[in-house]
Amino acid sequence: MAARIIKDIKEAAGLLQAGKLLAIPTETVYGLAANAFEEKAVSRIFKAKKRPSYDPLIVHLSSARAMEEVTCSVPEMAKELAKAFWPGPLTLILPRAQSIPDIVTAGLDTVGVRVPNHPLTAELLNSLPFPLAAPSANPFGFVSPTSAEHVEAQLGDRIDAILDGGVCKVGLESTIIAFPGGQATIYRYGGLEIELIEEITGPLARSLHLASNPLAPGMLKKHYSPGARVYLGNPAELALHMDRPFAILSFSEKYEDLGAEEVFTLSGKGDLHEAAHRLYAGLRYLDSLGVPIILAELLPDKGLGQAINDRLRRAAARELH
Ligand code: TXA
Ligand code: MG
């Protein structure tokens, strides 16, 4: 049966209080939420997504103050980042409190937390006596949803309801920062630009090997991936040697003369925020045409361009190495 698409916060809160699964809108992507303090409710998230139990979930809070309920000994720098960027597309990995069940953190002694910036979900979190554990609301390994319709299409028959908050403004998952050994370290490029974070932290260390992006070869298939095969590079050059039919995902050019079935331009004016906002919908759209090949152009490697390029590389990877 298809999930119900709802708009009422009270109804949404009632479902979560009853231990149900609810997809929620955030500014980044839609999340698949359950009561973070209820092991049984959280276990349903893993089941619905077919997510391996070693991949921990982010806990969504109503405010920075609520950090105290789920973390302990928060580094000063984390507090500064929270103050500067919450609510917003930033997840902080912090020492966990015992209130959080092991299933949420995959048994780690840290927990990922963020305060999302979406009016409906803010109101929902404020009305609940518990925080929400929520991964992106897609089956494990697939492109994240940036609208209620995307969630319905991929998980509709496995969840109870979807709180419809429109199209996600940012369109990329949150940037993840951790503090191993006291050093501010980026774990995932995302919707908050590194340059802004580094104004507070100074140069970040890099460690881009999350559980869903392991180092071990062959452990997991490609992530963020559509069904078509994605090739990265200059579309004009790639098109010379490519089997037809193919489609193109471009930054701002139209590439009208290359014989593509369709060209999806991320931002005609070359704006990285607009490109991020449209990236996943663009991949889904081109994929839905049934074209077996997508030629994708890499963006300038700065600001959100870094996060977009990271997702394009993952979409293009046959397998992670
Ligand atoms: O924008 C977002 O972050 C969205 C929205 C719904 O908030 N959520 C999201 O969740 O992207 P998910 O589960 O798809 O990605 C979270 C990533 C995973 O790769 C997980 O391994 C990592 O965060 N993570 C969570 N807790 C962690 C921890 N304690 N230590 C290291 N990595 C952690
Ligand atoms: Mg995800």
JSON list of N, CA, C and O and ligand atoms in Angstrom, two decimals, residues 29 49 51 55 135-142 144 173 188 212 223-224, ligand 2:
[
{"chain": "A", "resi": 29, "resn": "VAL", "atom": "N", "xyz": [17.77, 17.02, 2.23]},
{"chain": "A", "resi": 29, "resn": "VAL", "atom": "CA", "xyz": [17.03, 15.98, 1.52]},
{"chain": "A", "resi": 29, "resn": "VAL", "atom": "C", "xyz": [15.95, 15.48, 2.50]},
{"chain": "A", "resi": 29, "resn": "VAL", "atom": "O", "xyz": [15.97, 15.83, 3.67]},
{"chain": "A", "resi": 49, "resn": "LYS", "atom": "N", "xyz": [14.93, 0.65, 4.62]},
{"chain": "A", "resi": 49, "resn": "LYS", "atom": "CA", "xyz": [15.97, 1.12, 3.68]},
{"chain": "A", "resi": 49, "resn": "LYS", "atom": "C", "xyz": [16.86, 0.00, 3.17]},
{"chain": "A", "resi": 49, "resn": "LYS", "atom": "O", "xyz": [17.70, 0.24, 2.31]},
{"chain": "A", "resi": 51, "resn": "ARG", "atom": "N", "xyz": [19.25, -1.02, 4.95]},
{"chain": "A", "resi": 51, "resn": "ARG", "atom": "CA", "xyz": [20.54, -0.41, 5.31]},
{"chain": "A", "resi": 51, "resn": "ARG", "atom": "C", "xyz": [21.29, -1.34, 6.24]},
{"chain": "A", "resi": 51, "resn": "ARG", "atom": "O", "xyz": [20.72, -1.86, 7.20]},
{"chain": "A", "resi": 55, "resn": "ASP", "atom": "N", "xyz": [25.98, 1.02, 9.63]},
{"chain": "A", "resi": 55, "resn": "ASP", "atom": "CA", "xyz": [25.98, 2.40, 9.13]},
{"chain": "A", "resi": 55, "resn": "ASP", "atom": "C", "xyz": [25.11, 3.28, 10.05]},
{"chain": "A", "resi": 55, "resn": "ASP", "atom": "O", "xyz": [23.89, 3.19, 10.01]},
{"chain": "A", "resi": 135, "resn": "PRO", "atom": "N", "xyz": [18.01, 8.77, 8.58]},
{"chain": "A", "resi": 135, "resn": "PRO", "atom": "CA", "xyz": [18.89, 8.77, 7.41]},
{"chain": "A", "resi": 135, "resn": "PRO", "atom": "C", "xyz": [18.13, 9.37, 6.24]},
{"chain": "A", "resi": 135, "resn": "PRO", "atom": "O", "xyz": [16.93, 9.65, 6.36]},
{"chain": "A", "resi": 136, "resn": "SER", "atom": "N", "xyz": [18.78, 9.57, 5.11]},
{"chain": "A", "resi": 136, "resn": "SER", "atom": "CA", "xyz": [18.07, 10.01, 3.92]},
{"chain": "A", "resi": 136, "resn": "SER", "atom": "C", "xyz": [17.02, 8.95, 3.55]},
{"chain": "A", "resi": 136, "resn": "SER", "atom": "O", "xyz": [17.25, 7.76, 3.73]},
{"chain": "A", "resi": 137, "resn": "ALA", "atom": "N", "xyz": [15.87, 9.41, 3.03]},
{"chain": "A", "resi": 137, "resn": "ALA", "atom": "CA", "xyz": [14.72, 8.52, 2.82]},
{"chain": "A", "resi": 137, "resn": "ALA", "atom": "C", "xyz": [14.75, 7.84, 1.46]},
{"chain": "A", "resi": 137, "resn": "ALA", "atom": "O", "xyz": [13.81, 7.94, 0.68]},
{"chain": "A", "resi": 138, "resn": "ASN", "atom": "N", "xyz": [15.88, 7.14, 1.18]},
{"chain": "A", "resi": 138, "resn": "ASN", "atom": "CA", "xyz": [16.01, 6.38, -0.07]},
{"chain": "A", "resi": 138, "resn": "ASN", "atom": "C", "xyz": [16.44, 4.97, 0.30]},
{"chain": "A", "resi": 138, "resn": "ASN", "atom": "O", "xyz": [17.05, 4.76, 1.34]},
{"chain": "A", "resi": 139, "resn": "PRO", "atom": "N", "xyz": [16.16, 4.00, -0.57]},
{"chain": "A", "resi": 139, "resn": "PRO", "atom": "CA", "xyz": [16.74, 2.68, -0.34]},
{"chain": "A", "resi": 139, "resn": "PRO", "atom": "C", "xyz": [18.26, 2.81, -0.34]},
{"chain": "A", "resi": 139, "resn": "PRO", "atom": "O", "xyz": [18.82, 3.64, -1.07]},
{"chain": "A", "resi": 140, "resn": "PHE", "atom": "N", "xyz": [18.94, 2.03, 0.49]},
{"chain": "A", "resi": 140, "resn": "PHE", "atom": "CA", "xyz": [20.39, 2.12, 0.64]},
{"chain": "A", "resi": 140, "resn": "PHE", "atom": "C", "xyz": [21.09, 2.05, -0.72]},
{"chain": "A", "resi": 140, "resn": "PHE", "atom": "O", "xyz": [20.81, 1.17, -1.53]},
{"chain": "A", "resi": 141, "resn": "GLY", "atom": "N", "xyz": [21.98, 3.03, -0.96]},
{"chain": "A", "resi": 141, "resn": "GLY", "atom": "CA", "xyz": [22.76, 3.01, -2.20]},
{"chain": "A", "resi": 141, "resn": "GLY", "atom": "C", "xyz": [22.18, 3.81, -3.35]},
{"chain": "A", "resi": 141, "resn": "GLY", "atom": "O", "xyz": [22.80, 3.92, -4.39]},
{"chain": "A", "resi": 142, "resn": "PHE", "atom": "N", "xyz": [21.00, 4.39, -3.14]},
{"chain": "A", "resi": 142, "resn": "PHE", "atom": "CA", "xyz": [20.37, 5.14, -4.24]},
{"chain": "A", "resi": 142, "resn": "PHE", "atom": "C", "xyz": [20.33, 6.64, -3.96]},
{"chain": "A", "resi": 142, "resn": "PHE", "atom": "O", "xyz": [20.60, 7.09, -2.86]},
{"chain": "A", "resi": 144, "resn": "SER", "atom": "N", "xyz": [19.37, 10.31, -3.05]},
{"chain": "A", "resi": 144, "resn": "SER", "atom": "CA", "xyz": [18.51, 10.83, -1.98]},
{"chain": "A", "resi": 144, "resn": "SER", "atom": "C", "xyz": [17.31, 11.58, -2.56]},
{"chain": "A", "resi": 144, "resn": "SER", "atom": "O", "xyz": [17.42, 12.20, -3.62]},
{"chain": "A", "resi": 173, "resn": "GLU", "atom": "N", "xyz": [22.88, 16.39, 0.83]},
{"chain": "A", "resi": 173, "resn": "GLU", "atom": "CA", "xyz": [22.95, 16.03, 2.24]},
{"chain": "A", "resi": 173, "resn": "GLU", "atom": "C", "xyz": [23.87, 16.99, 3.01]},
{"chain": "A", "resi": 173, "resn": "GLU", "atom": "O", "xyz": [24.72, 17.65, 2.41]},
{"chain": "A", "resi": 188, "resn": "ARG", "atom": "N", "xyz": [32.21, 14.19, 5.25]},
{"chain": "A", "resi": 188, "resn": "ARG", "atom": "CA", "xyz": [31.40, 14.16, 4.02]},
{"chain": "A", "resi": 188, "resn": "ARG", "atom": "C", "xyz": [31.21, 15.59, 3.52]},
{"chain": "A", "resi": 188, "resn": "ARG", "atom": "O", "xyz": [30.79, 16.47, 4.27]},
{"chain": "A", "resi": 212, "resn": "SER", "atom": "N", "xyz": [29.06, 4.22, 5.00]},
{"chain": "A", "resi": 212, "resn": "SER", "atom": "CA", "xyz": [28.41, 4.00, 3.72]},
{"chain": "A", "resi": 212, "resn": "SER", "atom": "C", "xyz": [29.38, 4.23, 2.56]},
{"chain": "A", "resi": 212, "resn": "SER", "atom": "O", "xyz": [29.03, 4.17, 1.41]},
{"chain": "A", "resi": 223, "resn": "HIS", "atom": "N", "xyz": [27.25, 4.33, -4.57]},
{"chain": "A", "resi": 223, "resn": "HIS", "atom": "CA", "xyz": [26.29, 5.03, -3.73]},
{"chain": "A", "resi": 223, "resn": "HIS", "atom": "C", "xyz": [25.72, 6.20, -4.52]},
{"chain": "A", "resi": 223, "resn": "HIS", "atom": "O", "xyz": [26.32, 6.65, -5.48]},
{"chain": "A", "resi": 224, "resn": "TYR", "atom": "N", "xyz": [24.60, 6.70, -4.10]},
{"chain": "A", "resi": 224, "resn": "TYR", "atom": "CA", "xyz": [23.97, 7.86, -4.77]},
{"chain": "A", "resi": 224, "resn": "TYR", "atom": "C", "xyz": [23.76, 7.58, -6.24]},
{"chain": "A", "resi": 224, "resn": "TYR", "atom": "O", "xyz": [23.98, 8.43, -7.10]},
{"chain": "B", "resi": 2, "resn": "MG", "atom": "MG", "xyz": [21.96, 8.60, 2.68]}
]
